[in-house]
Coordinates of C-alpha atoms in Angstrom, one line a residue:
M1 CA -0.6 -54.5 36.9
Y2 CA 1.8 -51.6 36.7
H3 CA 3.4 -52.9 33.5
V4 CA 0.3 -53.6 31.9
E5 CA -1.1 -50.2 32.4
M6 CA 2.2 -48.6 31.4
T7 CA 2.1 -50.9 28.2
T8 CA -1.5 -50.0 27.5
Q9 CA -0.6 -46.5 27.9
I10 CA 2.4 -46.7 25.8
T11 CA 0.3 -48.4 23.4
R12 CA -2.4 -45.8 23.3
M13 CA 0.5 -43.0 23.1
S14 CA 2.0 -44.8 20.2
R15 CA -1.2 -44.9 18.4
W16 CA -2.0 -41.1 19.2
F17 CA 1.3 -40.4 18.0
K18 CA 0.8 -42.3 14.8
V19 CA -2.6 -40.4 14.1
C20 CA -0.8 -37.0 15.0
C21 CA 2.1 -37.7 12.8
I22 CA -0.3 -38.8 9.8
T23 CA -2.5 -35.7 10.5
L24 CA 0.4 -33.4 10.5
F25 CA 1.8 -35.0 7.5
F26 CA -1.4 -34.4 5.4
S27 CA -1.8 -31.0 7.0
Q28 CA 1.7 -30.1 5.6
I29 CA 0.9 -31.6 2.2
C30 CA -2.2 -29.7 1.9
G31 CA -0.8 -26.5 3.1
A32 CA -3.5 -26.2 5.7
A33 CA -3.0 -23.6 8.3
R34 CA -3.2 -23.8 12.2
D35 CA -6.5 -23.9 14.0
L36 CA -7.1 -20.3 12.6
Q37 CA -10.2 -18.5 14.4
A38 CA -10.2 -15.6 12.0
H39 CA -10.4 -15.0 8.4
P40 CA -7.1 -15.1 6.5
V41 CA -5.6 -11.7 5.5
V42 CA -3.8 -10.0 2.6
L43 CA -2.0 -6.7 3.6
V44 CA -1.7 -4.4 0.8
P45 CA 0.7 -1.4 1.5
G46 CA 0.5 2.3 0.3
D47 CA 3.1 4.6 -1.2
G48 CA 6.5 3.9 0.2
G49 CA 5.1 0.7 2.2
S50 CA 7.1 -2.0 0.3
Q51 CA 10.6 -3.0 0.7
I52 CA 12.8 -2.4 -2.4
E53 CA 16.2 -4.0 -3.3
G54 CA 18.6 -3.0 -6.0
K55 CA 21.5 -4.5 -7.9
L56 CA 24.0 -2.1 -10.0
D57 CA 26.1 -2.5 -12.9
K58 CA 26.0 1.2 -14.0
P59 CA 28.1 2.9 -16.7
G60 CA 28.7 5.8 -14.2
S61 CA 27.8 7.4 -11.1
V62 CA 26.8 10.8 -9.8
H63 CA 29.3 11.0 -7.2
Y64 CA 32.5 9.6 -6.2
V65 CA 31.0 7.9 -3.1
C66 CA 28.3 6.1 -5.1
S67 CA 28.9 2.4 -6.2
K68 CA 28.6 1.7 -9.8
K69 CA 28.5 -2.1 -9.4
T70 CA 27.4 -4.5 -6.9
D71 CA 27.4 -8.4 -7.1
Y72 CA 24.6 -8.7 -4.6
W73 CA 21.1 -7.3 -4.0
F74 CA 21.1 -4.6 -1.2
S75 CA 18.2 -2.8 0.4
L76 CA 17.3 0.5 -1.2
W77 CA 14.1 1.2 0.6
L78 CA 13.7 1.5 3.5
N79 CA 17.5 2.0 4.3
M80 CA 18.1 4.9 6.6
E81 CA 21.9 4.8 5.9
L82 CA 21.2 5.9 2.3
L83 CA 19.1 8.9 3.5
V84 CA 21.9 11.2 4.6
P85 CA 23.5 14.2 2.8
I86 CA 25.8 13.4 -0.2
V87 CA 24.8 9.7 -0.1
I88 CA 21.3 10.8 -0.8
D89 CA 22.5 11.5 -4.6
C90 CA 23.4 7.9 -5.1
W91 CA 20.1 6.9 -3.7
V92 CA 18.1 9.4 -5.9
D93 CA 20.0 8.1 -8.9
N94 CA 19.3 4.5 -8.1
M95 CA 15.5 5.0 -7.5
K96 CA 14.3 7.5 -9.9
L97 CA 12.6 6.4 -13.1
T98 CA 12.8 7.7 -16.7
Y99 CA 9.5 8.1 -18.5
D100 CA 9.1 7.5 -22.3
N101 CA 6.2 9.8 -23.7
I102 CA 5.8 7.4 -26.7
T103 CA 5.4 4.1 -25.1
R104 CA 3.9 5.8 -21.9
T105 CA 6.0 3.8 -19.6
T106 CA 8.8 4.1 -17.3
T107 CA 12.2 2.3 -16.8
N108 CA 15.0 2.3 -14.2
N109 CA 18.0 4.1 -14.8
P110 CA 20.7 2.1 -16.9
G111 CA 22.6 -0.5 -15.1
V112 CA 20.0 -0.5 -12.2
D113 CA 17.9 -3.7 -11.5
I114 CA 15.1 -3.4 -8.9
R115 CA 13.0 -6.1 -7.2
I116 CA 10.4 -6.2 -4.5
P117 CA 11.3 -9.2 -2.1
D118 CA 9.1 -11.6 -0.5
F119 CA 5.8 -11.2 -2.5
G120 CA 3.2 -13.1 -0.4
N121 CA 4.9 -13.2 2.9
S122 CA 3.7 -10.5 5.4
T123 CA 7.2 -9.7 6.7
S124 CA 8.3 -7.4 3.9
V125 CA 5.2 -5.0 4.6
E126 CA 5.2 -5.5 8.3
W127 CA 8.6 -3.9 8.4
I128 CA 9.8 -1.8 5.5
D129 CA 13.4 -1.4 7.0
P130 CA 14.7 -4.9 6.9
S131 CA 16.6 -3.9 10.2
K132 CA 13.4 -3.5 11.9
A133 CA 14.3 0.0 13.0
S134 CA 11.3 1.7 14.6
A135 CA 11.1 3.9 11.6
G136 CA 10.3 1.1 9.5
N137 CA 7.3 -0.3 11.4
Y138 CA 4.5 -0.4 9.0
F139 CA 1.9 -3.3 9.2
A140 CA 4.0 -4.8 12.0
T141 CA 1.5 -3.6 14.9
I142 CA -1.6 -4.8 13.1
A143 CA 0.1 -8.1 12.3
E144 CA 1.3 -8.7 16.0
S145 CA -2.3 -7.9 17.2
I146 CA -4.0 -10.5 15.3
L147 CA -1.6 -13.3 15.6
K148 CA -3.4 -14.5 18.8
F149 CA -6.1 -15.8 16.3
G150 CA -3.8 -18.3 15.1
Y151 CA -2.4 -16.7 12.2
E152 CA 0.8 -18.1 10.5
R153 CA 3.0 -15.9 8.4
N154 CA 3.0 -16.8 4.5
V155 CA -0.1 -19.1 5.2
S156 CA -2.9 -17.2 6.7
L157 CA -1.2 -13.8 6.9
R158 CA -0.1 -12.7 3.7
G159 CA 1.6 -9.6 2.0
A160 CA 1.2 -8.1 -1.5
P161 CA 4.0 -5.5 -1.9
Y162 CA 4.6 -3.7 -5.0
D163 CA 6.7 -1.1 -6.8
F164 CA 5.0 1.7 -5.4
R165 CA 6.8 4.2 -7.8
K166 CA 4.3 3.1 -10.5
A167 CA 0.7 3.4 -11.0
P168 CA -1.5 0.3 -11.9
N169 CA -1.3 0.8 -15.7
E170 CA 2.4 -0.3 -15.3
L171 CA 1.7 -3.1 -12.7
Q172 CA -0.5 -5.7 -14.5
E173 CA 2.1 -8.6 -13.6
Y174 CA 1.4 -7.5 -10.0
F175 CA -2.2 -7.9 -10.2
V176 CA -1.9 -11.3 -11.9
N177 CA 0.1 -12.2 -8.8
M178 CA -2.1 -10.8 -6.4
K179 CA -5.1 -12.9 -7.8
S180 CA -3.0 -15.9 -7.5
L181 CA -2.3 -15.0 -4.1
V182 CA -5.6 -14.6 -3.0
E183 CA -6.6 -18.0 -4.4
D184 CA -3.8 -19.6 -3.0
T185 CA -4.5 -18.3 0.4
F186 CA -8.0 -19.5 0.0
T187 CA -6.9 -22.9 -0.7
K188 CA -4.2 -23.1 2.1
N189 CA -6.9 -22.2 4.7
N190 CA -9.6 -24.7 3.9
G191 CA -11.6 -22.4 1.8
Q192 CA -11.9 -19.6 4.0
K193 CA -12.6 -16.2 2.4
I194 CA -9.8 -13.6 2.8
V195 CA -9.8 -10.2 4.2
F196 CA -8.0 -7.2 2.5
I197 CA -6.2 -4.8 4.9
T198 CA -5.1 -1.8 2.8
H199 CA -3.4 1.5 3.6
S200 CA -3.3 4.8 1.8
M201 CA -2.6 4.1 -2.0
G202 CA -3.1 0.6 -1.4
S203 CA -6.5 1.4 -1.1
P204 CA -7.2 2.6 -4.7
M205 CA -4.6 0.1 -6.0
T206 CA -7.0 -2.8 -4.6
L207 CA -10.0 -1.0 -5.9
Y208 CA -8.4 -1.1 -9.5
F209 CA -7.7 -4.8 -9.1
L210 CA -11.3 -5.6 -7.6
N211 CA -13.0 -3.6 -10.5
R212 CA -11.4 -5.9 -12.9
Q213 CA -12.6 -9.1 -11.3
T214 CA -15.9 -10.9 -11.8
Q215 CA -18.4 -10.7 -9.2
E216 CA -18.4 -14.5 -9.1
W217 CA -14.9 -14.4 -8.2
K218 CA -15.3 -11.9 -5.6
N219 CA -18.3 -13.7 -4.0
K220 CA -16.1 -16.8 -3.8
Y221 CA -12.8 -15.5 -2.3
I222 CA -13.4 -12.3 -0.5
K223 CA -14.9 -11.8 2.8
T224 CA -14.5 -8.2 3.4
W225 CA -12.1 -5.3 2.8
I226 CA -10.6 -3.1 5.5
S227 CA -9.3 0.3 4.2
L228 CA -7.1 2.5 6.1
A229 CA -6.6 6.0 5.2
G230 CA -7.4 5.4 1.5
C231 CA -6.5 8.2 -0.9
W232 CA -9.4 7.7 -3.2
S233 CA -9.5 10.7 -5.1
G234 CA -5.9 12.2 -4.7
T235 CA -4.5 15.0 -2.3
I236 CA -3.0 18.4 -2.4
K237 CA 0.1 17.2 -1.1
A238 CA 1.0 15.5 -4.3
L239 CA 1.1 19.1 -5.7
K240 CA 3.5 20.1 -2.9
V241 CA 5.8 17.2 -3.7
F242 CA 5.9 17.9 -7.3
A243 CA 6.7 21.6 -6.9
Q244 CA 9.1 21.4 -4.0
G245 CA 9.7 17.9 -2.9
D246 CA 9.3 16.0 0.4
N247 CA 12.3 15.3 2.9
L248 CA 10.2 12.3 4.3
G249 CA 10.8 13.6 7.7
V250 CA 14.7 13.5 7.5
R251 CA 15.5 16.9 8.9
V252 CA 19.1 17.0 7.6
L253 CA 17.7 16.6 4.0
S254 CA 16.3 19.4 1.9
E255 CA 13.0 18.9 0.4
T256 CA 14.4 19.4 -3.2
A257 CA 17.2 16.6 -2.4
L258 CA 14.5 14.0 -3.0
R259 CA 12.4 15.8 -5.7
E260 CA 14.3 14.7 -8.5
Q261 CA 13.3 11.1 -7.8
Q262 CA 9.9 11.7 -6.5
R263 CA 8.8 13.6 -9.6
T264 CA 9.7 10.5 -11.8
S265 CA 7.1 8.4 -10.1
P266 CA 4.0 8.0 -12.0
S267 CA 2.2 6.9 -8.9
L268 CA 2.6 10.6 -7.6
S269 CA 0.8 11.8 -10.8
W270 CA -1.9 9.2 -9.8
L271 CA -2.4 10.8 -6.3
M272 CA -3.2 14.4 -7.8
P273 CA -6.6 15.9 -6.9
S274 CA -9.5 14.7 -8.9
D275 CA -12.4 16.9 -10.3
K276 CA -14.7 14.5 -8.9
L277 CA -14.2 16.1 -5.5
W278 CA -12.3 19.7 -6.3
T279 CA -14.5 22.1 -8.3
R280 CA -13.1 23.7 -11.6
D281 CA -12.7 27.1 -9.8
E282 CA -11.3 26.2 -6.5
V283 CA -7.7 27.5 -6.2
M284 CA -5.2 24.9 -5.2
V285 CA -1.9 26.6 -5.8
Q286 CA -1.6 30.5 -5.8
T287 CA 1.4 32.5 -7.0
S288 CA 2.0 36.2 -7.1
S289 CA 0.9 36.1 -10.8
R290 CA -1.8 33.6 -11.1
N291 CA -3.7 30.9 -9.6
Y292 CA -4.0 27.0 -10.6
T293 CA -7.2 25.0 -10.5
I294 CA -8.0 21.5 -11.4
Q295 CA -8.2 22.9 -15.1
D296 CA -4.5 24.2 -15.0
Y297 CA -2.6 21.0 -14.7
Q298 CA -0.7 21.2 -17.8
D299 CA 0.3 25.0 -17.0
F300 CA 1.4 23.7 -13.5
F301 CA 3.8 21.1 -14.9
L302 CA 5.1 23.6 -17.4
D303 CA 5.7 26.2 -14.7
I304 CA 7.6 23.9 -12.3
D305 CA 9.7 22.8 -15.3
F306 CA 8.5 19.3 -15.6
P307 CA 6.2 18.8 -18.5
L308 CA 6.3 15.1 -18.5
G309 CA 4.3 15.1 -15.4
Y310 CA 1.4 16.1 -17.4
H311 CA 1.7 13.1 -19.6
M312 CA 2.0 11.0 -16.5
W313 CA -1.2 12.4 -15.2
E314 CA -3.0 11.8 -18.5
D315 CA -1.9 8.2 -18.2
T316 CA -3.0 7.6 -14.7
H317 CA -6.0 10.0 -13.8
P318 CA -8.6 7.6 -15.6
L319 CA -7.6 4.4 -13.7
V320 CA -10.0 4.7 -10.9
Y321 CA -11.6 7.9 -11.7
D322 CA -15.3 7.1 -11.3
L323 CA -14.6 5.1 -8.0
T324 CA -16.7 2.3 -9.3
A325 CA -18.0 0.3 -6.2
P326 CA -15.8 -2.8 -5.4
G327 CA -18.5 -5.3 -5.0
V328 CA -17.4 -6.5 -1.7
E329 CA -18.1 -5.6 1.9
V330 CA -16.0 -2.5 2.9
H331 CA -14.9 -0.9 6.1
C332 CA -13.7 2.4 5.2
I333 CA -11.5 3.9 8.3
F334 CA -9.7 7.0 8.2
G335 CA -8.6 9.9 10.5
T336 CA -9.9 13.5 10.6
G337 CA -9.3 16.6 12.4
V338 CA -5.6 16.9 11.6
D339 CA -4.3 19.9 9.8
T340 CA -3.8 19.0 6.1
A341 CA -2.7 21.1 3.1
E342 CA -5.5 22.6 1.4
R343 CA -3.9 25.3 -0.6
L344 CA -0.3 26.1 -1.5
V345 CA 0.7 29.9 -1.5
Y346 CA 4.1 30.9 -3.3
S347 CA 5.3 34.4 -2.9
K348 CA 7.0 34.2 -6.2
S349 CA 5.5 34.2 -9.7
T350 CA 6.1 30.4 -10.1
P351 CA 5.1 27.6 -7.8
L352 CA 9.0 26.9 -7.0
G353 CA 10.6 27.2 -3.5
K354 CA 9.0 27.2 0.0
A355 CA 5.2 27.5 0.0
T356 CA 2.9 28.9 2.7
I357 CA 0.4 26.1 3.2
I358 CA -3.1 26.9 4.1
M359 CA -4.5 24.2 6.1
G360 CA -8.0 22.2 6.0
D361 CA -9.5 19.1 7.4
G362 CA -7.9 15.5 6.9
D363 CA -5.3 13.2 8.4
G364 CA -2.3 15.4 7.6
T365 CA -1.7 13.7 4.5
V366 CA -4.8 13.1 2.6
N367 CA -7.8 15.7 2.5
V368 CA -11.0 14.6 4.2
R369 CA -12.9 14.7 1.2
S370 CA -10.8 12.2 -0.6
L371 CA -10.6 10.0 2.7
A372 CA -14.5 9.9 2.8
A373 CA -15.1 9.4 -1.0
C374 CA -15.8 5.7 -0.1
S375 CA -19.1 6.9 1.3
K376 CA -20.6 6.9 -2.2
W377 CA -20.5 3.1 -2.2
V378 CA -23.3 3.0 0.6
N379 CA -26.0 3.4 -2.0
E380 CA -24.1 2.0 -5.0
Q381 CA -23.5 -1.8 -4.1
P382 CA -25.8 -4.4 -2.2
Q383 CA -22.8 -5.3 0.0
S384 CA -22.4 -3.4 3.2
V385 CA -20.2 -0.5 3.3
Y386 CA -19.2 0.8 6.8
V387 CA -17.6 4.4 6.9
Q388 CA -15.7 5.1 10.2
A389 CA -13.8 8.4 11.0
F390 CA -11.6 8.6 13.9
P391 CA -10.8 12.2 15.0
K392 CA -7.4 13.2 15.6
R393 CA -5.7 10.1 14.0
D394 CA -3.1 11.1 11.4
H395 CA -2.3 9.1 8.2
M396 CA 0.1 6.7 9.8
A397 CA -1.7 6.7 13.3
V398 CA -4.4 4.4 11.8
L399 CA -2.0 1.6 11.6
Y400 CA -1.1 1.6 15.4
D401 CA -4.1 3.2 17.2
P402 CA -5.4 0.7 19.9
V403 CA -9.0 1.6 19.0
I404 CA -8.6 0.8 15.4
I405 CA -6.6 -2.2 16.0
D406 CA -9.4 -3.4 18.2
Y407 CA -11.9 -2.7 15.3
I408 CA -9.7 -4.6 13.0
Q409 CA -9.5 -7.6 15.4
R410 CA -13.3 -7.8 15.7
V411 CA -13.7 -7.7 11.7
V412 CA -11.4 -10.5 11.1
A413 CA -12.3 -12.9 13.9
I414 CA -14.7 -15.4 12.8
N415 CA -18.3 -15.0 14.4
P416 CA -20.0 -18.4 14.1
Q417 CA -23.6 -17.1 14.4
K418 CA -22.7 -14.3 11.7
E419 CA -21.3 -16.8 9.4
E420 CA -24.1 -19.1 9.7
A421 CA -26.6 -16.3 8.9
E422 CA -24.8 -15.2 5.8
N423 CA -24.4 -18.8 4.6

C-alpha cells in the first residue's frame, strides 16, 4: 500500500512537473511576466538621470592627467571619481557638445564617443552611478517599493534613459525606441497597459512623445502617467546655470568649473522660462545697469558671452510651448513651499559672477507656476487629470518620500473593480 501510494504520488508529481515545465517553457517563449498584480511601468528620467558611457580616441587633451584614448567604454556619468579638481577638466572636455548654427544640431568633441547604456532595463535609471553609491540613487527607491507587486526588471519594470544633454529635436531615434519599448512591454505582459513614471525634464520629454502619437495608440497602450516634479514651462534656475554654472552640490568645485559643459547642452535652453507663465515685463535677471525679462533673451546671451545659447533657445522653446494635453490619464505630483530662485540680482553691470538670489515658491529647483502648469489639462481633455501638491518636498524628495511612494503604489496596483468599470 505504501509503495502504491508513493508510486501514485510520484506519478502525480511527474505529471505536475511536466505541466509546470511546459507552462514555464511557453511562458519563457512568449516573454510573459510573473503573476503581476500591477500595471507594467516605464521609468523616464530627468536631466542628469541617465547613465552615460564614453570611449576616447582624441587628437589631444586639455590636461596631462586626461586620457586621450581608451580601448573600453567607461562611466562618464555619474562617476564621482571624475568630479574632483583638475580631473573635472577632463570630464568637461569629454561631456561638452559643439553646436552648429547652420545644421542646428550638436556633436560630441572630436574623438569622443558617447552611449547611453541598457535602454529598456530599469537598472540604469534606478542608479545613475553604476557603483550604486548613495548619491546615485535615482529611481531605485520607487523600483524597490513596487517590486512586491510581482514586477520583473526588463520585463514589467522598464527604463527609458536618454542623452539628457540634448532636447527632443535631437532625440528622434530615442522616441522611435520609446514607442517600441512601450509596445514590447505591453506584449510581454499579456496586453496590460503601461504606466509612465517620469521625473523633472522627463515629463516634458514624455509630453513631446505623447503629443506625436495617435489617440488610438495611446488608448491601446497607456494606462496612466505619473509625473513627478515636471518642469513643464521652464525654471529660473536655467538662467542661473547659463550665467554662473552649477557645481552639482560638489563643494570642492566652483560653479564655473562645470559651466563650460552645461552651457553647451541644448536641453538647458529648453528649460528656460516660458512666456506662457512669465509676463513680458517681469524681471528675472537684474544688474546694476539693466534688467532682463522674457523679451531679452538675446541680450542676455550676448551679455554672458554665449550668443549660441540664443540659437539653441530658438530651436527648443517651441517643442512643447503650448503644453498640448497628452490625451492620457495624468497624476501630476510636485513639491511646494521650498525656497526656489525667482530673480537673480548681480551687483555688476553684466549677469556674470555670483548672484544674490531672491527666492519664491517651488521645489527648490523648479518654480511652482511651472510645476503646476499641468493643471490646465483638467479642462482640456476627457481623460482624468489629478494634480497633487505636497508641501515641503523638494525636487528630488518626490522620488523617495514615503507618502508619495504610497501614492504611486496605489496608482500602479491593479484594482479589479475599477478595471471592470473602465472596460
